[in-house]
Coordinates of C-alpha atoms in Angstrom, one line a residue:
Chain A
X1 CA 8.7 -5.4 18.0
X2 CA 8.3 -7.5 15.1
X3 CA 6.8 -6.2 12.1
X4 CA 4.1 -7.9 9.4
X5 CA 5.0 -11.1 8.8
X6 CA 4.5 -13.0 5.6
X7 CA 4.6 -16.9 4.7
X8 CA 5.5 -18.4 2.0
X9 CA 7.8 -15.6 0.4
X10 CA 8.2 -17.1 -2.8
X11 CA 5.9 -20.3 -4.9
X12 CA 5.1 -21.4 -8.0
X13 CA 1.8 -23.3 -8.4
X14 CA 0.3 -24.8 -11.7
X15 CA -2.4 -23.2 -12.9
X16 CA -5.4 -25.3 -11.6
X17 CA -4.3 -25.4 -8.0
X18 CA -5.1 -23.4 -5.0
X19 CA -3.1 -21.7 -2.6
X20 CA -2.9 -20.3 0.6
X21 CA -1.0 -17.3 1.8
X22 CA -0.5 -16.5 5.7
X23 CA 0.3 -12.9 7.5
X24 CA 1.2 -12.8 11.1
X25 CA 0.2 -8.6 11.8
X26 CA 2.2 -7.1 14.2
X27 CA 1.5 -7.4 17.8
X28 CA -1.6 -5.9 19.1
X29 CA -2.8 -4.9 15.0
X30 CA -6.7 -6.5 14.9
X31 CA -6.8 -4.6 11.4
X32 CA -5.1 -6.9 8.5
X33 CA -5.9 -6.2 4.4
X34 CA -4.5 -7.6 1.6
X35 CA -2.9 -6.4 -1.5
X36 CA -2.1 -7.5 -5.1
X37 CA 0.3 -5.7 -7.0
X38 CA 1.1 -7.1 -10.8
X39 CA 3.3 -4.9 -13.0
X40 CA -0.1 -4.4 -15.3
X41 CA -2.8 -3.7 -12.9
X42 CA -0.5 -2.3 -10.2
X43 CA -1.5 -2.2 -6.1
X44 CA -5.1 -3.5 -6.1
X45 CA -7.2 -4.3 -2.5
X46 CA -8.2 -7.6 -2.3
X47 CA -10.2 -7.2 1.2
X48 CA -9.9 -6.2 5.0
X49 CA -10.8 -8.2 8.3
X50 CA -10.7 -7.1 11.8
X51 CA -12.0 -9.1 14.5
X52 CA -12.2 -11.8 12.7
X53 CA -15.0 -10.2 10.3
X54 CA -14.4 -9.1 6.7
X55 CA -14.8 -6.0 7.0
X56 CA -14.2 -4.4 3.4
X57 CA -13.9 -6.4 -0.3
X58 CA -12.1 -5.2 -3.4
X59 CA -13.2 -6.2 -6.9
X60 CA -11.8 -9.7 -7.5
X61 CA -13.8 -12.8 -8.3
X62 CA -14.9 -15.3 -5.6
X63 CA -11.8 -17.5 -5.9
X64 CA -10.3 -15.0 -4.1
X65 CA -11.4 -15.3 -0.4
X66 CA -9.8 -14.8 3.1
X67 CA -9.9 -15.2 6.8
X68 CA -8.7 -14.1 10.3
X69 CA -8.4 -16.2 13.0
X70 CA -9.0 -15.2 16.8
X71 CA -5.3 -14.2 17.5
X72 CA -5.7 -11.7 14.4
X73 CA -3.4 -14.0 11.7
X74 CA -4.9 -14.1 8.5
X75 CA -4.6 -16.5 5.9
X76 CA -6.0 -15.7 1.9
X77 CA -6.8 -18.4 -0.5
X78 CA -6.9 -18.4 -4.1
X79 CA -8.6 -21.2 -6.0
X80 CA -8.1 -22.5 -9.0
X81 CA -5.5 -20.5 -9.9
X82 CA -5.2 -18.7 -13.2
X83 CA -1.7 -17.4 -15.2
X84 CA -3.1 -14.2 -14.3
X85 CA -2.7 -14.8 -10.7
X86 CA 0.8 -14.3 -10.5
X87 CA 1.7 -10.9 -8.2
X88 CA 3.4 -10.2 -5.4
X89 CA 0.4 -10.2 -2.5
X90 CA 1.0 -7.9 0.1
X91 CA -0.3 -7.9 3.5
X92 CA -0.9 -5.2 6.1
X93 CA -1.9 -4.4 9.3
X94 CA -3.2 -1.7 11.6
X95 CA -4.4 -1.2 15.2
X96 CA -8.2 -0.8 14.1
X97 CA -10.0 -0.1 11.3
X98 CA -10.5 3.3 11.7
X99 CA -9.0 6.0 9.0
X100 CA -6.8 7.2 11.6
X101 CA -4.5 4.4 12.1
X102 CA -1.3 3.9 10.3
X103 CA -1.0 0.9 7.6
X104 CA 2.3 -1.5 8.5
X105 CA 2.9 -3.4 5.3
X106 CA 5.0 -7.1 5.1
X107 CA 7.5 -7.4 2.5
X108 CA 5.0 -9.4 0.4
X109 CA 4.5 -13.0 -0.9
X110 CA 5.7 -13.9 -4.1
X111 CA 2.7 -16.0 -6.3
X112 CA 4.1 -17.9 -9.7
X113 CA 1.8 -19.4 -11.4
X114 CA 2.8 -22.2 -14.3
Chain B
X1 CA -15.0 6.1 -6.6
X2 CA -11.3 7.2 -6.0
X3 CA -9.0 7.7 -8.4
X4 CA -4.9 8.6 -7.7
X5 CA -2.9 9.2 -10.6
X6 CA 1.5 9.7 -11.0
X7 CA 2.3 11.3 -14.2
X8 CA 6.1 10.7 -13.7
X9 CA 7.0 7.0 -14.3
X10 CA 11.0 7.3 -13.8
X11 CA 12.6 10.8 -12.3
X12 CA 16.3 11.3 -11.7
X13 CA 18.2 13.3 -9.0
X14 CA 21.6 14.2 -8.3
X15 CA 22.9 12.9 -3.9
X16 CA 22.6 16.0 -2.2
X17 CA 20.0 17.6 -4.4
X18 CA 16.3 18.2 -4.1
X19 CA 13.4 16.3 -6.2
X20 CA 9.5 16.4 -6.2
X21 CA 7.3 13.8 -6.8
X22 CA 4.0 14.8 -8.5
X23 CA 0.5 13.0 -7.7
X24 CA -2.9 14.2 -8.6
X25 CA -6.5 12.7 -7.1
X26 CA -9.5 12.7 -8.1
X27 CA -12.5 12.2 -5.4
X28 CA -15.9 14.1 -4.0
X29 CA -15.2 13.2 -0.5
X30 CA -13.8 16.7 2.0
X31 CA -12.3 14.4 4.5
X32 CA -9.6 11.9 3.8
X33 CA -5.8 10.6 4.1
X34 CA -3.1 10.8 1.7
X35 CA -0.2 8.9 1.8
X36 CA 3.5 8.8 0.2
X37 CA 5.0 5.1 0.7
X38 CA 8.4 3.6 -0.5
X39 CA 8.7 0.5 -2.1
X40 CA 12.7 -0.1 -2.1
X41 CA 13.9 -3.7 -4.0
X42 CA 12.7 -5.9 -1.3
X43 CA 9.2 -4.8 -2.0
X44 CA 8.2 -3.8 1.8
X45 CA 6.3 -0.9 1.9
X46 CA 7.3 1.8 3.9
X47 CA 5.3 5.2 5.0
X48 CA 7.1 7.8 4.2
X49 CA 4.8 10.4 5.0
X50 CA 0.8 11.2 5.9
X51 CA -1.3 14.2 5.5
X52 CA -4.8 14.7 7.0
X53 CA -7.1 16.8 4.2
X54 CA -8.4 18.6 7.2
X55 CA -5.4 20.1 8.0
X56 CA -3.9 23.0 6.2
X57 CA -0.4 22.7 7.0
X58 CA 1.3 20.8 4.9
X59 CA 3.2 17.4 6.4
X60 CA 7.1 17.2 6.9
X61 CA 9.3 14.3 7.9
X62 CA 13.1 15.2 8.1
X63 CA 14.3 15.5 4.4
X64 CA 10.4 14.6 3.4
X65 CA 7.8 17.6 2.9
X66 CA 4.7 17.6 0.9
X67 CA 2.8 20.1 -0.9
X68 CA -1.0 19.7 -0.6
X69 CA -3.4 22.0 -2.7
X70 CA -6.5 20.2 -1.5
X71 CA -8.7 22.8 -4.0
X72 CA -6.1 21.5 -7.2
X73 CA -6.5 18.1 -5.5
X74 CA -2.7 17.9 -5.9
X75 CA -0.3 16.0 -3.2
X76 CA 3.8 16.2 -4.3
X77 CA 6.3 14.8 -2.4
X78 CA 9.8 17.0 -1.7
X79 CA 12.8 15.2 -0.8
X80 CA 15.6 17.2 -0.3
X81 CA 19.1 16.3 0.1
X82 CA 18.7 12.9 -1.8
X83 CA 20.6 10.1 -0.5
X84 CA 21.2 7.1 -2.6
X85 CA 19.1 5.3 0.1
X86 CA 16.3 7.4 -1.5
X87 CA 16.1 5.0 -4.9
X88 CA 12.7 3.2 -4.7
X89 CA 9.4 3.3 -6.1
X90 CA 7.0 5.8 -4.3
X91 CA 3.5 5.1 -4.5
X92 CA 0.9 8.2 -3.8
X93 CA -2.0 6.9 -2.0
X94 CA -6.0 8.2 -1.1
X95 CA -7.7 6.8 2.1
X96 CA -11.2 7.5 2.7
X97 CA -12.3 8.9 6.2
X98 CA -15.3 7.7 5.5
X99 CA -16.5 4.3 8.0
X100 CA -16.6 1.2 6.5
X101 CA -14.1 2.3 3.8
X102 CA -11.3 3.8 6.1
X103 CA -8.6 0.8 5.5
X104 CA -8.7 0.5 1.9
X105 CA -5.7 2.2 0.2
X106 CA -6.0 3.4 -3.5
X107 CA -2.8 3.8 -4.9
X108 CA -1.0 5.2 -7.9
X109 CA 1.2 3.5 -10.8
X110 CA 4.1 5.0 -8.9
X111 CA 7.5 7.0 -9.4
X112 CA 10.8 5.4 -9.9
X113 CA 13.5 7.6 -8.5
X114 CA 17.0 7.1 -9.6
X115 CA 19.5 8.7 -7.2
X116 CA 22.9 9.6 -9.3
X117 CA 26.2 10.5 -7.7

């Protein structure tokens, strides 16, 4: 079956704008969570929803914000975007939320900022 | 709160031989998750292995074996008869058992493992 699916892969935005970033889990995952990794702050959690709920926030400012939609897709949005933005954001997704389930990661979406 | 930490930024093995991966935690939770993933150049994530804190045994996965001394708080990652497929970044990481928290990863800087022939 198809695995976590990302969307865009790659963009550059000027700093300024906003942008949203879309993960398709895999089939049947109601768990998805986002990731930033940046070569100076490494893999940071951004946040978690399941059923449609945020479920868990990292420790990013509020431009940072999310949502999952009834068929479990979630998009993230970052506004006015900052140099410091750039990153490679990583999505995953599990059956649940529980500690127990196994994390499927995508292969990431590429964020340039200008 | 959780902290994971990979002493080793770049290691280097020989195909065929055997390298461990060190990783270190620091947390005052008894029930958890510990991870080993591999991040190989197209940046996908991939599990290579899982251990449960509960369990004493340690975890093995083919080539893959870890070495968990839950009292050290220590988790290194064995992979033995290195293939060049191996070369990637590995990234130890600490999952909470703990509702509420149970998705979020914490992860280390990571290991970058050559593989030589």
């Amino acid at each position: 079956k198809a695995g976590v699916t990302q969307t865009p892969r790659y963009l550059i935005k000027t700093r300024g704008q906003q942008v949203t970033l879309s993960c398709s889990p895999i089939s049947g995952h109601r768990s998805v969570s986002w990731y930033q990794q940046t070569p100076g702050q490494g893999l940071q959690f951004l946040f978690e929803y399941f059923s449609e709920t945020q479920r868990n926030k990292g420790n990013f400012p509020g431009r940072f914000s999310g949502r999952q939609f009834s068929n479990s897709r979630s998009e993230m949005n970052v506004s006015t975007l900052e140099l410091g933005d750039s990153a490679l954001y990583l999505c995953a997704s599990s059956w649940a939320t529980g500690s127990g389930n196994t994390i499927y990661f995508g292969e990431g979406s590429w964020l340039t900022v200008v | 709160a959780q902290t994971v930490t990979q002493s080793q930024p770049e290691m280097s093995v020989q195909e065929a031989e055997t390298v461990t991966l060190s990783c270190t935690y620091d947390t005052s939770e008894s029930d958890y998750y510990l991870f080993w993933y591999k991040q190989p150049p197209s940046r996908q994530m991939i599990l290579v292995i899982r251990q449960e804190a509960y369990k004493q045994q340690n975890a093995t996965e083919n080539r893959f074996s870890v070495n968990f001394q839950k009292a050290a708080k220590s988790f290194s990652l064995k992979i033995s008869d290195s293939q060049l497929g191996d070369a990637a970044m590995y990234f130890c990481a600490y999952r909470s058992a703990l509702t509420g928290t149970a998705s979020k990863l914490t992860f280390g800087t990571g290991t970058r493992l050559q593989v030589t022939l």
